[in-house]
Short mmCIF file of C-alpha atoms and ligand atoms in Angstrom, two decimals:
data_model
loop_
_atom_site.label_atom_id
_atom_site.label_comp_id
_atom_site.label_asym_id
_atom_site.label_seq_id
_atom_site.Cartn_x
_atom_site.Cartn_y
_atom_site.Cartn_z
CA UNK A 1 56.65 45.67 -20.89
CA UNK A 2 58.58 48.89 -20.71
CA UNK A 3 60.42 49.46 -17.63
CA UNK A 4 58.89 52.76 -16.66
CA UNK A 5 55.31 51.11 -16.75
CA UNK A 6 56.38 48.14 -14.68
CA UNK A 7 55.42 50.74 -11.73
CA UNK A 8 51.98 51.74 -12.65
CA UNK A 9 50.30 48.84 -14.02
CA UNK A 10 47.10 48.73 -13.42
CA UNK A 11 44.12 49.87 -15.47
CA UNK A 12 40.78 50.40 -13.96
CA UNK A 13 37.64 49.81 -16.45
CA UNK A 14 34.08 51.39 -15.50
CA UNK A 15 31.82 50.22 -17.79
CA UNK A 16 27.85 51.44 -18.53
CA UNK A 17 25.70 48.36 -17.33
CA UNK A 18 24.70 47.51 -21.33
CA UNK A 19 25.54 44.64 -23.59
CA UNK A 20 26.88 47.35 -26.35
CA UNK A 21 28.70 49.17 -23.62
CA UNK A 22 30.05 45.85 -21.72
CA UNK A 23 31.20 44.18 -24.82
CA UNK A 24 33.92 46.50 -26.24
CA UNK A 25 34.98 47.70 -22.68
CA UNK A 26 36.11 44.13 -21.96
CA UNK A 27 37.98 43.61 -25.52
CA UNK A 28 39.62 46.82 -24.51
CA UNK A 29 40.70 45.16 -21.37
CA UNK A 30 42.04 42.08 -23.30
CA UNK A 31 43.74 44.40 -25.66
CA UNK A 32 45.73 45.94 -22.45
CA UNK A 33 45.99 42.78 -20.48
CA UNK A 34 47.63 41.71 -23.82
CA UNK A 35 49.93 44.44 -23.20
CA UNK A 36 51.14 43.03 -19.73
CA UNK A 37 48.60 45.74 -17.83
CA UNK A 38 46.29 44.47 -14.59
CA UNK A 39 42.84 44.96 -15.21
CA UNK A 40 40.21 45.90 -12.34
CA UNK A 41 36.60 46.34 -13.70
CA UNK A 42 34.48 48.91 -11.15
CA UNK A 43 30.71 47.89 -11.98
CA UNK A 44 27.30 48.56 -10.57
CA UNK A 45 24.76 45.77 -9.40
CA UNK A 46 23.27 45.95 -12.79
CA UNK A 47 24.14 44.17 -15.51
CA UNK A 48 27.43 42.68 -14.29
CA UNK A 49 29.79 40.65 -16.21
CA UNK A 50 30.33 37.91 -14.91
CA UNK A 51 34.33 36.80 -13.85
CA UNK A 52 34.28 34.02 -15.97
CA UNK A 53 37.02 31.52 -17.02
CA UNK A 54 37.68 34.05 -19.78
CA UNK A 55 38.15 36.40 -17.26
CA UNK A 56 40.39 34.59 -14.65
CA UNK A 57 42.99 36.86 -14.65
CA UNK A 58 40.37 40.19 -14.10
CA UNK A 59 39.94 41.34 -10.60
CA UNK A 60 35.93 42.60 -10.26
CA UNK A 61 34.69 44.71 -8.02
CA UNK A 62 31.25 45.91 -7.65
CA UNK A 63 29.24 48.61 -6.36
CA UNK A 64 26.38 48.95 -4.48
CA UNK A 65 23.22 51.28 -6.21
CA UNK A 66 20.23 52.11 -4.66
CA UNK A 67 18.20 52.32 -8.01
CA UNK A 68 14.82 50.46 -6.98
CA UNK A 69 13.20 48.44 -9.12
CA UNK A 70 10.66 50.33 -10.55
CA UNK A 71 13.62 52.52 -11.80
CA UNK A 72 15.23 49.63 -13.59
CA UNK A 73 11.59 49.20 -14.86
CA UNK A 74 10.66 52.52 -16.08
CA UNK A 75 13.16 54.80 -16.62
CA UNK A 76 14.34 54.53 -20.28
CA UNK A 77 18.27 54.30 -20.79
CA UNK A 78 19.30 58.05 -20.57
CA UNK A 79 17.44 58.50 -17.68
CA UNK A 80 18.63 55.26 -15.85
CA UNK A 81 22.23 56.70 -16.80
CA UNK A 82 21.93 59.81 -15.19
CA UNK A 83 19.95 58.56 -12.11
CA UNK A 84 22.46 55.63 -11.73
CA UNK A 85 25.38 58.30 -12.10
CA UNK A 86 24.21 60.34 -9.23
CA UNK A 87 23.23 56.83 -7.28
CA UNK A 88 27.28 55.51 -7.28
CA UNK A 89 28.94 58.57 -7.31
CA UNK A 90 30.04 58.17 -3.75
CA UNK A 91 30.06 54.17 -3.26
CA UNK A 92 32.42 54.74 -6.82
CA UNK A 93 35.12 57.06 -5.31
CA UNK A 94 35.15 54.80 -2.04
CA UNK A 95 35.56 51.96 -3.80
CA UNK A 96 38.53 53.59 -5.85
CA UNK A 97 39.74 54.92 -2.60
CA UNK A 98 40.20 51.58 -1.38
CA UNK A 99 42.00 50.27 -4.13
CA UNK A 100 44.70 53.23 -4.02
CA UNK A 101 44.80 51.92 0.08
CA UNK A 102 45.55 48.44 -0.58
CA UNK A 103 47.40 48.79 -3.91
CA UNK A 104 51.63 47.36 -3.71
CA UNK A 105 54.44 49.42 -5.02
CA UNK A 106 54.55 47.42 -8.38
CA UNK A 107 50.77 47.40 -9.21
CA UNK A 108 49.92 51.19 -8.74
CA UNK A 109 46.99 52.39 -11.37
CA UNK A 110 48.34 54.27 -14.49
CA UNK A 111 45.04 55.13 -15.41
CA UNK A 112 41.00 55.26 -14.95
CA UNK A 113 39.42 54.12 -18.43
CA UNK A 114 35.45 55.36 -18.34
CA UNK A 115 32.84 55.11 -20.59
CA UNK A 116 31.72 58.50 -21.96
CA UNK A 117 28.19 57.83 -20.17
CA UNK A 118 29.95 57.27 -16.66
CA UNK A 119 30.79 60.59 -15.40
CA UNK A 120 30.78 59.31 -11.89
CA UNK A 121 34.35 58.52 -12.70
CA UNK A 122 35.36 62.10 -13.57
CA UNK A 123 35.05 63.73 -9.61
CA UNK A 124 36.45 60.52 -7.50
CA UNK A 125 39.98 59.82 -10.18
CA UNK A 126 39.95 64.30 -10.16
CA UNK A 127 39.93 63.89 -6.57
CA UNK A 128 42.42 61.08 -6.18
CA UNK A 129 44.88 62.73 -9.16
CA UNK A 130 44.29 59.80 -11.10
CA UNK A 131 45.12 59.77 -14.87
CA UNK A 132 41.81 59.47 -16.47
CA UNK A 133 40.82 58.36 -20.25
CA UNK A 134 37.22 58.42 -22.09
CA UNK A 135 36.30 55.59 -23.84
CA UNK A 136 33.61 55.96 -26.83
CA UNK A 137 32.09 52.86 -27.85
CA UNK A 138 29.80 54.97 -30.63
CA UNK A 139 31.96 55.81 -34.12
CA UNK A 140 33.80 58.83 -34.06
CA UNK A 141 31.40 60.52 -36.18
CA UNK A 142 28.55 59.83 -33.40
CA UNK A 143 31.32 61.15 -31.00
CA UNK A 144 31.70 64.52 -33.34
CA UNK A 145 27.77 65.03 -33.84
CA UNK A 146 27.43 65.29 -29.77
CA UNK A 147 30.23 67.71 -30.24
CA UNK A 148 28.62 69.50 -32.54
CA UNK A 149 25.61 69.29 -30.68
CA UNK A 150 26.36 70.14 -27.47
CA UNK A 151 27.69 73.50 -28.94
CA UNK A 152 24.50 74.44 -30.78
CA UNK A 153 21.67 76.79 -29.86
CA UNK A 154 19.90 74.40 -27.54
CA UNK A 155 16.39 76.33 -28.10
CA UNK A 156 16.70 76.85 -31.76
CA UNK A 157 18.21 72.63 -31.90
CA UNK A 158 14.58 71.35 -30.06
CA UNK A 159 12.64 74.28 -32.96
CA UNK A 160 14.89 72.52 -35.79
CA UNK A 161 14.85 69.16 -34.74
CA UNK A 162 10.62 68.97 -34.17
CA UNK A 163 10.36 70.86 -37.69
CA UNK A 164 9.46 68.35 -40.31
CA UNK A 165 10.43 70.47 -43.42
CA UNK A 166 14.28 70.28 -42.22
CA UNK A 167 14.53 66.68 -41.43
CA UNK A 168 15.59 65.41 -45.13
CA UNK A 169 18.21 68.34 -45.20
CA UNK A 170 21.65 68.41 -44.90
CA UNK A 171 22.66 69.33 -41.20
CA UNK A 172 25.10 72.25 -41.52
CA UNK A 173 28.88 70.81 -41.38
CA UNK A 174 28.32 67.60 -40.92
CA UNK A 175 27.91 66.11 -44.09
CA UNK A 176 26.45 63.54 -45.27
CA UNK A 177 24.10 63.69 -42.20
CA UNK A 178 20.54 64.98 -42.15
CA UNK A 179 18.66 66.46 -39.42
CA UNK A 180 17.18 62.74 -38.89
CA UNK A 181 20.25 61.15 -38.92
CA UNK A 182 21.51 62.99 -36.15
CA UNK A 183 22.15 60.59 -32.92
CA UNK A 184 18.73 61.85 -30.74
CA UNK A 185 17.46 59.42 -28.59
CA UNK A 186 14.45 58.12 -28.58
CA UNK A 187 14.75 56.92 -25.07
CA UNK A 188 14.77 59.89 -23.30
CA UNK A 189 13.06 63.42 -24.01
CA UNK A 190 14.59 65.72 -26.98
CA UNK A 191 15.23 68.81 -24.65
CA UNK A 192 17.52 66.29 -21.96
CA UNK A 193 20.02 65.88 -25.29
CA UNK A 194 21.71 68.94 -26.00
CA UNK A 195 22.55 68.72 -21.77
CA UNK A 196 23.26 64.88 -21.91
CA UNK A 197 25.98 65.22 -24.64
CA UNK A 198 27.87 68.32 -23.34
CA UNK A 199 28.38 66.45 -20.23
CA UNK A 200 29.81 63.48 -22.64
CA UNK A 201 31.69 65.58 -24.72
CA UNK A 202 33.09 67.48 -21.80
CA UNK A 203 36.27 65.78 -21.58
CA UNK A 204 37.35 67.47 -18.08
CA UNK A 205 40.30 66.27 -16.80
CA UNK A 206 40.44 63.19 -18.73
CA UNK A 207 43.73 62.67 -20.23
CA UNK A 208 42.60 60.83 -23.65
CA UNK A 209 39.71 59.45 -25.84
CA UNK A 210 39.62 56.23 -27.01
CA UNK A 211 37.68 55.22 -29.66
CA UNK A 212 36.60 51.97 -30.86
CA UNK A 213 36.88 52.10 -34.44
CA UNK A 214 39.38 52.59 -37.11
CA UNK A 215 40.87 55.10 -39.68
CA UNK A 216 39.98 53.39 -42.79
CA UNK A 217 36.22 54.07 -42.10
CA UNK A 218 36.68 57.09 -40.59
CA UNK A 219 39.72 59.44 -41.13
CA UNK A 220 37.55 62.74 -41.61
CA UNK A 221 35.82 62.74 -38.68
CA UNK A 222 38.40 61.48 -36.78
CA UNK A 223 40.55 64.39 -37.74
CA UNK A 224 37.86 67.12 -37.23
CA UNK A 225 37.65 65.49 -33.97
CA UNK A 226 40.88 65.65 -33.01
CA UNK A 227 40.81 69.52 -33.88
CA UNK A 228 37.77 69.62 -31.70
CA UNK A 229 38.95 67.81 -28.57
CA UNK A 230 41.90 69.75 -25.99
CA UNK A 231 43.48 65.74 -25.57
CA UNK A 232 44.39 63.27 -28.10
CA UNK A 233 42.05 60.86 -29.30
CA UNK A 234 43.07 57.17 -30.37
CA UNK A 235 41.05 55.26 -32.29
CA UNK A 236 42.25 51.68 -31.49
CA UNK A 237 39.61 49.19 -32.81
CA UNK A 238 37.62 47.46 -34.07
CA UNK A 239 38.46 46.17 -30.70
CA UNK A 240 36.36 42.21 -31.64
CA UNK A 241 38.76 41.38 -34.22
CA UNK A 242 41.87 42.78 -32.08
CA UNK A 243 40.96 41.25 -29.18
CA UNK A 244 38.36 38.28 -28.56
CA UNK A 245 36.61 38.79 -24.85
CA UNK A 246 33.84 36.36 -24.67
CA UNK A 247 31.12 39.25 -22.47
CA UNK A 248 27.22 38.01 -23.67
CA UNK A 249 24.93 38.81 -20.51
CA UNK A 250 22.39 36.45 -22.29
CA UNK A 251 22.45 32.84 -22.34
CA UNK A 252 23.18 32.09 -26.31
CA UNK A 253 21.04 29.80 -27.73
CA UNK A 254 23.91 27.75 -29.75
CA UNK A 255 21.42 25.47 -32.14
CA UNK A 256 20.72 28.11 -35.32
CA UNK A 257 24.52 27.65 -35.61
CA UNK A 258 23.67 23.58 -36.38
CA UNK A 259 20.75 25.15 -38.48
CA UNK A 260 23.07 27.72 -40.31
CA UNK A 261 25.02 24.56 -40.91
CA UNK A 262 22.71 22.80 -43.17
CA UNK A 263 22.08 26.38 -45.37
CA UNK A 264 23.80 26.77 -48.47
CA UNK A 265 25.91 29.73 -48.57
CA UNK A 266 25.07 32.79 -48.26
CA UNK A 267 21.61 32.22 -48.45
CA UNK A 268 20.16 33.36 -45.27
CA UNK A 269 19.22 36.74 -44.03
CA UNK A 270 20.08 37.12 -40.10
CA UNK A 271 18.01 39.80 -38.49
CA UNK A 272 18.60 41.31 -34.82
CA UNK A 273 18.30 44.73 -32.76
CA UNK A 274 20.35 44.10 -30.63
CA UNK A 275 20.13 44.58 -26.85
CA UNK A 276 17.88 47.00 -26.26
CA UNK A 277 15.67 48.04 -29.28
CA UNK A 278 11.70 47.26 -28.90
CA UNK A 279 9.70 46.44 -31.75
CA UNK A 280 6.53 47.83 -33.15
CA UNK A 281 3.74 45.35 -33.58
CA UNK A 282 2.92 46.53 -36.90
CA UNK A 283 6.57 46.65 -38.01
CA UNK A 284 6.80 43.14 -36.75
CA UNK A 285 4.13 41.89 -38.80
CA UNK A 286 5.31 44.05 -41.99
CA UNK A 287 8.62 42.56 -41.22
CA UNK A 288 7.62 39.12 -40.97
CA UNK A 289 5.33 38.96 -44.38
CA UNK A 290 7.94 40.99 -46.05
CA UNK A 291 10.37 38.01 -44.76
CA UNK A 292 7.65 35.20 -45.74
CA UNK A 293 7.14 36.63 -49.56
CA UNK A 294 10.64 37.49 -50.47
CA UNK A 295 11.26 33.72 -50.26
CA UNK A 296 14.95 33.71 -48.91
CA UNK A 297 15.38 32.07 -45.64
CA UNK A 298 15.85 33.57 -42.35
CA UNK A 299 17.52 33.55 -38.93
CA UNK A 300 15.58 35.78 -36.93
CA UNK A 301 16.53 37.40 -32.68
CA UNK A 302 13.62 38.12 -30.81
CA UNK A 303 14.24 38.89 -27.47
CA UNK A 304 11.80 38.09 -25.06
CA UNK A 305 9.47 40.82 -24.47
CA UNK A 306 10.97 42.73 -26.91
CA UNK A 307 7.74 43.04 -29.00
CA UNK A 308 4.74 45.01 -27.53
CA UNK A 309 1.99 42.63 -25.47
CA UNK A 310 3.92 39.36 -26.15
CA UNK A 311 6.05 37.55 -23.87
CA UNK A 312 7.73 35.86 -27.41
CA UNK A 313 6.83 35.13 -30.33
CA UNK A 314 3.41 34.38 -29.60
CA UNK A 315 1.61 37.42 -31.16
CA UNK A 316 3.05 36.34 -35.07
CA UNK A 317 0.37 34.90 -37.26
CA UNK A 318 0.46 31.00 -37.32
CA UNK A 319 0.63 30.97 -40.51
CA UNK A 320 4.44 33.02 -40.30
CA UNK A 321 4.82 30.22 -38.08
CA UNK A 322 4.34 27.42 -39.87
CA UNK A 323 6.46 29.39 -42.51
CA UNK A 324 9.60 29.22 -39.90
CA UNK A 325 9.49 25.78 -39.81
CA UNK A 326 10.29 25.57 -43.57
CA UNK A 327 12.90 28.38 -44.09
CA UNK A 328 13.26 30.22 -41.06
CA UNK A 329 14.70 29.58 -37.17
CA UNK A 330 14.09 32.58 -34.20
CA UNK A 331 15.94 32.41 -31.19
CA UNK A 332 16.07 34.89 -28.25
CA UNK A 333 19.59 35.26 -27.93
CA UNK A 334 22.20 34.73 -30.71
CA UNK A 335 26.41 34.20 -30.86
CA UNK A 336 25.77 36.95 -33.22
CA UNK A 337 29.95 37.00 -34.30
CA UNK A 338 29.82 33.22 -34.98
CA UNK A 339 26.75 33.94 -37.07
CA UNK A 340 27.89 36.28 -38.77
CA UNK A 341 31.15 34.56 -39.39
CA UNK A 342 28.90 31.50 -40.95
CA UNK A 343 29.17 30.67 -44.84
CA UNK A 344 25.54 30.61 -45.14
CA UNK A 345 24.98 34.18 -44.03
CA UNK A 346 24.56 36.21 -46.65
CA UNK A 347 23.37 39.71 -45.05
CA UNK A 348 22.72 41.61 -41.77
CA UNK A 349 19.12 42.93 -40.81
CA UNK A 350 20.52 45.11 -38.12
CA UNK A 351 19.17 48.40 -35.94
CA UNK A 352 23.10 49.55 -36.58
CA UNK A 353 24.30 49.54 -33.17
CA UNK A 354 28.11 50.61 -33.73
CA UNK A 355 28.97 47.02 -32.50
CA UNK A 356 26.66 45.19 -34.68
CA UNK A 357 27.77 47.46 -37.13
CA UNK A 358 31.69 46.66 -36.68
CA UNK A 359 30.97 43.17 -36.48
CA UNK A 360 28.92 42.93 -39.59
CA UNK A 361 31.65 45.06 -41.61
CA UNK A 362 34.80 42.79 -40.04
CA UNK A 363 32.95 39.97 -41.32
CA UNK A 364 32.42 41.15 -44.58
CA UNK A 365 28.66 40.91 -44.37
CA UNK A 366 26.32 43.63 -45.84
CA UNK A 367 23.57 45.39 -44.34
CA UNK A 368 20.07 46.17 -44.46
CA UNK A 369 19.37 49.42 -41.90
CA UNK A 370 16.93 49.82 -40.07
CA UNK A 371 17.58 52.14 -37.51
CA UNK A 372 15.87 52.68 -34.54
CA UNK A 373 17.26 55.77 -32.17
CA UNK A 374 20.55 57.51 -31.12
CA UNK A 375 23.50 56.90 -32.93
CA UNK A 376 22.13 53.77 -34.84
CA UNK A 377 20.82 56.42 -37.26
CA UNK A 378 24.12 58.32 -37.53
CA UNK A 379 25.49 54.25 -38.96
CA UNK A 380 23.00 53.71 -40.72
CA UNK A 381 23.56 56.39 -43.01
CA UNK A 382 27.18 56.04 -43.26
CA UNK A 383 26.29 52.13 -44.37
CA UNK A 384 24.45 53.30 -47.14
CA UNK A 385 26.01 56.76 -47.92
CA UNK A 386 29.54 56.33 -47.46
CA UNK A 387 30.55 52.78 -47.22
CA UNK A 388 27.84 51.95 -49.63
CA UNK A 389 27.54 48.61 -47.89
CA UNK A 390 23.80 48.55 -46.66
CA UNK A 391 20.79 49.62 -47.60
CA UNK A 392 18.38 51.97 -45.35
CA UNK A 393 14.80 50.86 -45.01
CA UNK A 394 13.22 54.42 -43.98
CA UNK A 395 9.54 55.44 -42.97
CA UNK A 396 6.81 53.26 -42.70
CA UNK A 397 7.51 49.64 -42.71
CA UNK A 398 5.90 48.41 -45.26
CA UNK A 399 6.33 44.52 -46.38
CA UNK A 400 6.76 45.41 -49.77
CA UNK A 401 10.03 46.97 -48.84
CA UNK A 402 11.25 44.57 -46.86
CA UNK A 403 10.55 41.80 -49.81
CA UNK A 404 12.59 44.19 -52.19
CA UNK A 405 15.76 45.17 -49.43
CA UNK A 406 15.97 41.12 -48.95
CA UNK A 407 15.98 40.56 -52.36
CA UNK A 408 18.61 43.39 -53.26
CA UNK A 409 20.72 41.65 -50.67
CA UNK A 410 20.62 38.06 -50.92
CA UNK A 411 19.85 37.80 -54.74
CA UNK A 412 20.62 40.35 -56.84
CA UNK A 413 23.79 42.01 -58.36
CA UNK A 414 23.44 44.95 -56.26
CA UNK A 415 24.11 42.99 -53.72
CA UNK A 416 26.93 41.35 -55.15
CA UNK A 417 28.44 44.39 -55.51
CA UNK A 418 27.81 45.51 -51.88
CA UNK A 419 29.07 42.41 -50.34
CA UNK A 420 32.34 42.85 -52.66
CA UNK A 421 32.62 46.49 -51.08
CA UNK A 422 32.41 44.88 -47.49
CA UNK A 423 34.78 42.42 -47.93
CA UNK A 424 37.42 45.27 -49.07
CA UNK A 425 36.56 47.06 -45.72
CA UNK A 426 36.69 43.87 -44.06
CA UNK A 427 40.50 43.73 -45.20
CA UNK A 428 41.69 46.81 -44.12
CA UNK A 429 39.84 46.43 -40.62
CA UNK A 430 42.08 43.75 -40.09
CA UNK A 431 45.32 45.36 -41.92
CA UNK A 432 44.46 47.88 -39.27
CA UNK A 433 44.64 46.02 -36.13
CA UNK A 434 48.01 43.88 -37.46
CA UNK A 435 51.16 45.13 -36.14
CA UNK A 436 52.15 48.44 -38.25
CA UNK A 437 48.36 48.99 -38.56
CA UNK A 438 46.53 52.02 -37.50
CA UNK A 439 44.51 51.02 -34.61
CA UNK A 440 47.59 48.72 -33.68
CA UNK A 441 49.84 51.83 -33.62
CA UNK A 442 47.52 54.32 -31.68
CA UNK A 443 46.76 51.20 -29.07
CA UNK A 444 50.88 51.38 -28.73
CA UNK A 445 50.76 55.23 -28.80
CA UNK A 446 48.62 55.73 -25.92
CA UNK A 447 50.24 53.06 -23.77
CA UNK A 448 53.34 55.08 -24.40
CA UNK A 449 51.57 58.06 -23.40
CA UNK A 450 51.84 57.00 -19.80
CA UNK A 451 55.30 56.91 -20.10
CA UNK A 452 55.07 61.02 -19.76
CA UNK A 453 52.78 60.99 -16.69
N1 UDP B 501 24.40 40.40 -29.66
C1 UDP B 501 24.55 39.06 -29.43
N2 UDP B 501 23.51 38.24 -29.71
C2 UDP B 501 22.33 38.68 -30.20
C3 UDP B 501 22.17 40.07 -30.44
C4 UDP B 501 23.24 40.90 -30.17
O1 UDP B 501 25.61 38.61 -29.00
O2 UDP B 501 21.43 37.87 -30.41
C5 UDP B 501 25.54 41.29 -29.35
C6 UDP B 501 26.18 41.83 -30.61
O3 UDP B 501 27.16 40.92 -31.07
C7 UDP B 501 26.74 43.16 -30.16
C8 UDP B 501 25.85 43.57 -29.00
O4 UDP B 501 25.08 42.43 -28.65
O5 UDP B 501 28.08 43.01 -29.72
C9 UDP B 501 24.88 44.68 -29.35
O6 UDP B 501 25.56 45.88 -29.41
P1 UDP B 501 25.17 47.01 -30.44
O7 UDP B 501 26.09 48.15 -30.22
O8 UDP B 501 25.10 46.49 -31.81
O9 UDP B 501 23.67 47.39 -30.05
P2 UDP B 501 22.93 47.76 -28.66
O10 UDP B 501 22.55 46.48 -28.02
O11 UDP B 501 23.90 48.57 -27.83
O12 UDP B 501 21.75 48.53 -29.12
#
């Protein structure tokens, strides 16, 4: 490590309690630990990663809350962010406070790394002079829409956003995305986003952005970006193929990989949501017909609880049943990069979460989209529309449409041809990260960076 770093050399992560939050936050800390920095990781009650083996050399430190139960229960995600924002603010800066107390004169911190939804950090590393950096674990572009957003009219946004004639329009400037594409949340209430995303966007004091993706998918935005933002913005990833950080807050279930094994290659469609995403019961049922008569076979997530009045699977016809036990396997918790990684895989049924959708793309593996709410929908398009790697399933659910997306993945040329495209993108993901690579260089950039602090 460079001598005028050997100083300040310790990095403290604050991550958003989330598995698509925790996950690239901790490869980001192997990617610096890599480096020679210390890593501390500030977290909140909820959610916490746990300091595992593959985490031995990590130094944890949690924070108290006092979010009560029902609040973990019913608040949906935005709301839960901003409540648990305001909740840690103070046990966050004392916490920080007493790391600056106790720190030695060769293990100072060079900088605060927060996730763009934990503003908490922004007063207490302010307050302390701190160096502090954002870190974006959306795509750039879902990084430039809340930009773009949080600039707009926020009266005429709700008018344009609720009118039904716009939605399959262009959005001005932000090509190729329509009004429906653009990263709205289900989760929380339209009129909370416009507010939600200028305090994301709003970069304060922070020194940086870091962004978890790479130039080869993304040079435009990235560039209009960087014209948008005061600081610079390095996009350093896909941070799963740089650096492997083992962060599931589920138990996997480990046996589809011995059923994956006895599939033929690239036969089998593997279907999750990710972390978060709630089904629709008729979707569900649409989905698993659609699944049943395209004939291919099937490894299918369901969280637990994750479909409406069902504790599992329990609500799906026996007969879809007795269909899995031919062609199909469901767990409730996948190693979704091993799967994906798997010869017999031979496409993605995904909600597009930027992770999912990284991991999908470094593996080569194309896509059928099927997008549920925030920046999924700002992916999905880009799968289909620019990459030209997926293909969007949009509107009603019908199983008719899932038969035919299944079939244009797994069997026909189209798909070929898709899965050809993937594996090109696949390459230069990885060029990228290799020494001399994009995301390899900016990574180096911004540790140099502190070199001028
Ligand atoms: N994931 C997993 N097993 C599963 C489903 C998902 O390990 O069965 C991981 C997946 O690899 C990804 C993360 O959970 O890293 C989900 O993040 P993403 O951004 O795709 O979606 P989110 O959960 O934030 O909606």
């Amino acid at each position: 490590m460079d001598e005028k770093l050997v100083k300040k050399r310790r990095i403290v992560l604050v991550p958003v309690p989330a598995q698509g939050h925790v996950t690239p936050i901790m490869q980001l800390g192997k990617a610096l630990h890599s480096k020679g920095f210390s890593i501390t990781v500030i977290q909140t009650q909820y959610n916490r990663v746990s300091s595992s083996k593959d985490f031995s050399d990590f130094n944890f430190l949690t924070i108290p809350g006092s979010l009560t139960d029902s609040d973990l229960k019913n608040l949906g995600p935005v709301q839960f962010l901003m409540k648990l924002n305001q909740a840690c603010e103070a046990s966050f800066k004392q916490c920080l406070g007493q790391i600056l107390k106790e720190q030695g004169d060769d293990d100072e911190i060079a900088c605060v790394i927060y996730d763009e939804y934990m503003s908490l950090s922004k007063a207490a590393a302010k307050e302390f002079q701190l160096p502090s950096v954002v870190f974006s674990t959306t795509s750039a572009t879902a990084f430039l829409c809340r930009s773009v957003i949080a600039k707009v009219n926020a009266d005429k946004f709700l008018i344009d956003m609720k009118d039904l004639e716009l939605q399959d329009k262009l959005f001005p400037g932000l090509h190729p995305l329509r009004y429906k594409d653009l990263p709205t949340s289900a989760f929380g209430p339209l009129e909370s986003i416009p507010r939600v995303y200028s305090e994301t966007v709003n970069t304060g004091t922070a020194s940086a952005v870091i962004i978890n993706t790479a130039n080869c998918l993304e040079s435009s935005s990235l560039a209009r970006l960087q014209r948008e933002l005061q600081v610079p913005v390095y996009p350093i990833g896909p941070l799963h193929i740089a650096a492997s950080a083992p962060s599931s807050l589920l138990e996997e279930d480990r046996s589809c990989i011995e059923w994956l094994n006895m599939q033929k290659p690239r036969s089998v469609i593997y279907i999750s949501l990710g972390s978060l995403a709630l089904m629709e019961s008729k979707d569900t049922l649409e989905m698993a017909w659609g699944l049943s008569n395209s004939n291919q076979s099937f490894l299918w997530v369901i969280r637990p609880g994750s479909i409406p009045a069902s504790e599992w699977t329990e609500s799906l016809p026996e007969e879809f049943t007795k269909l899995v036990s031919e062609r199909g396997y469901i767990v409730k918790w996948a190693p979704q990069m091993e799967v994906l990684k798997h010869p017999a895989v031979g496409g993605f049924w995904s909600h597009c979460g930027w992770n999912s959708t990284l991991e999908s793309i470094g593996e080569g593996v194309p896509m059928i989209c099927r997008p549920f709410t925030g920046d999924q929908k700002v992916n999905a398009r880009y799968l289909e529309n620019v990459w030209r790697i997926g293909v969007q399933l949009e509107g009603e659910l019908e199983k008719e449409d899932v038969e035919r997306a299944v079939k244009r993945l797994l069997v026909d040329e189209e798909g070929a041809y898709m899965r050809k495209r993937a594996i090109e993108l696949k390459e230069k993901l990885e060029s990228s990260v290799r020494s001399g690579g994009s995301s390899c260089s900016s990574l180096d950039d911004f540790i140099n960076s502190f070199k001028d602090e």
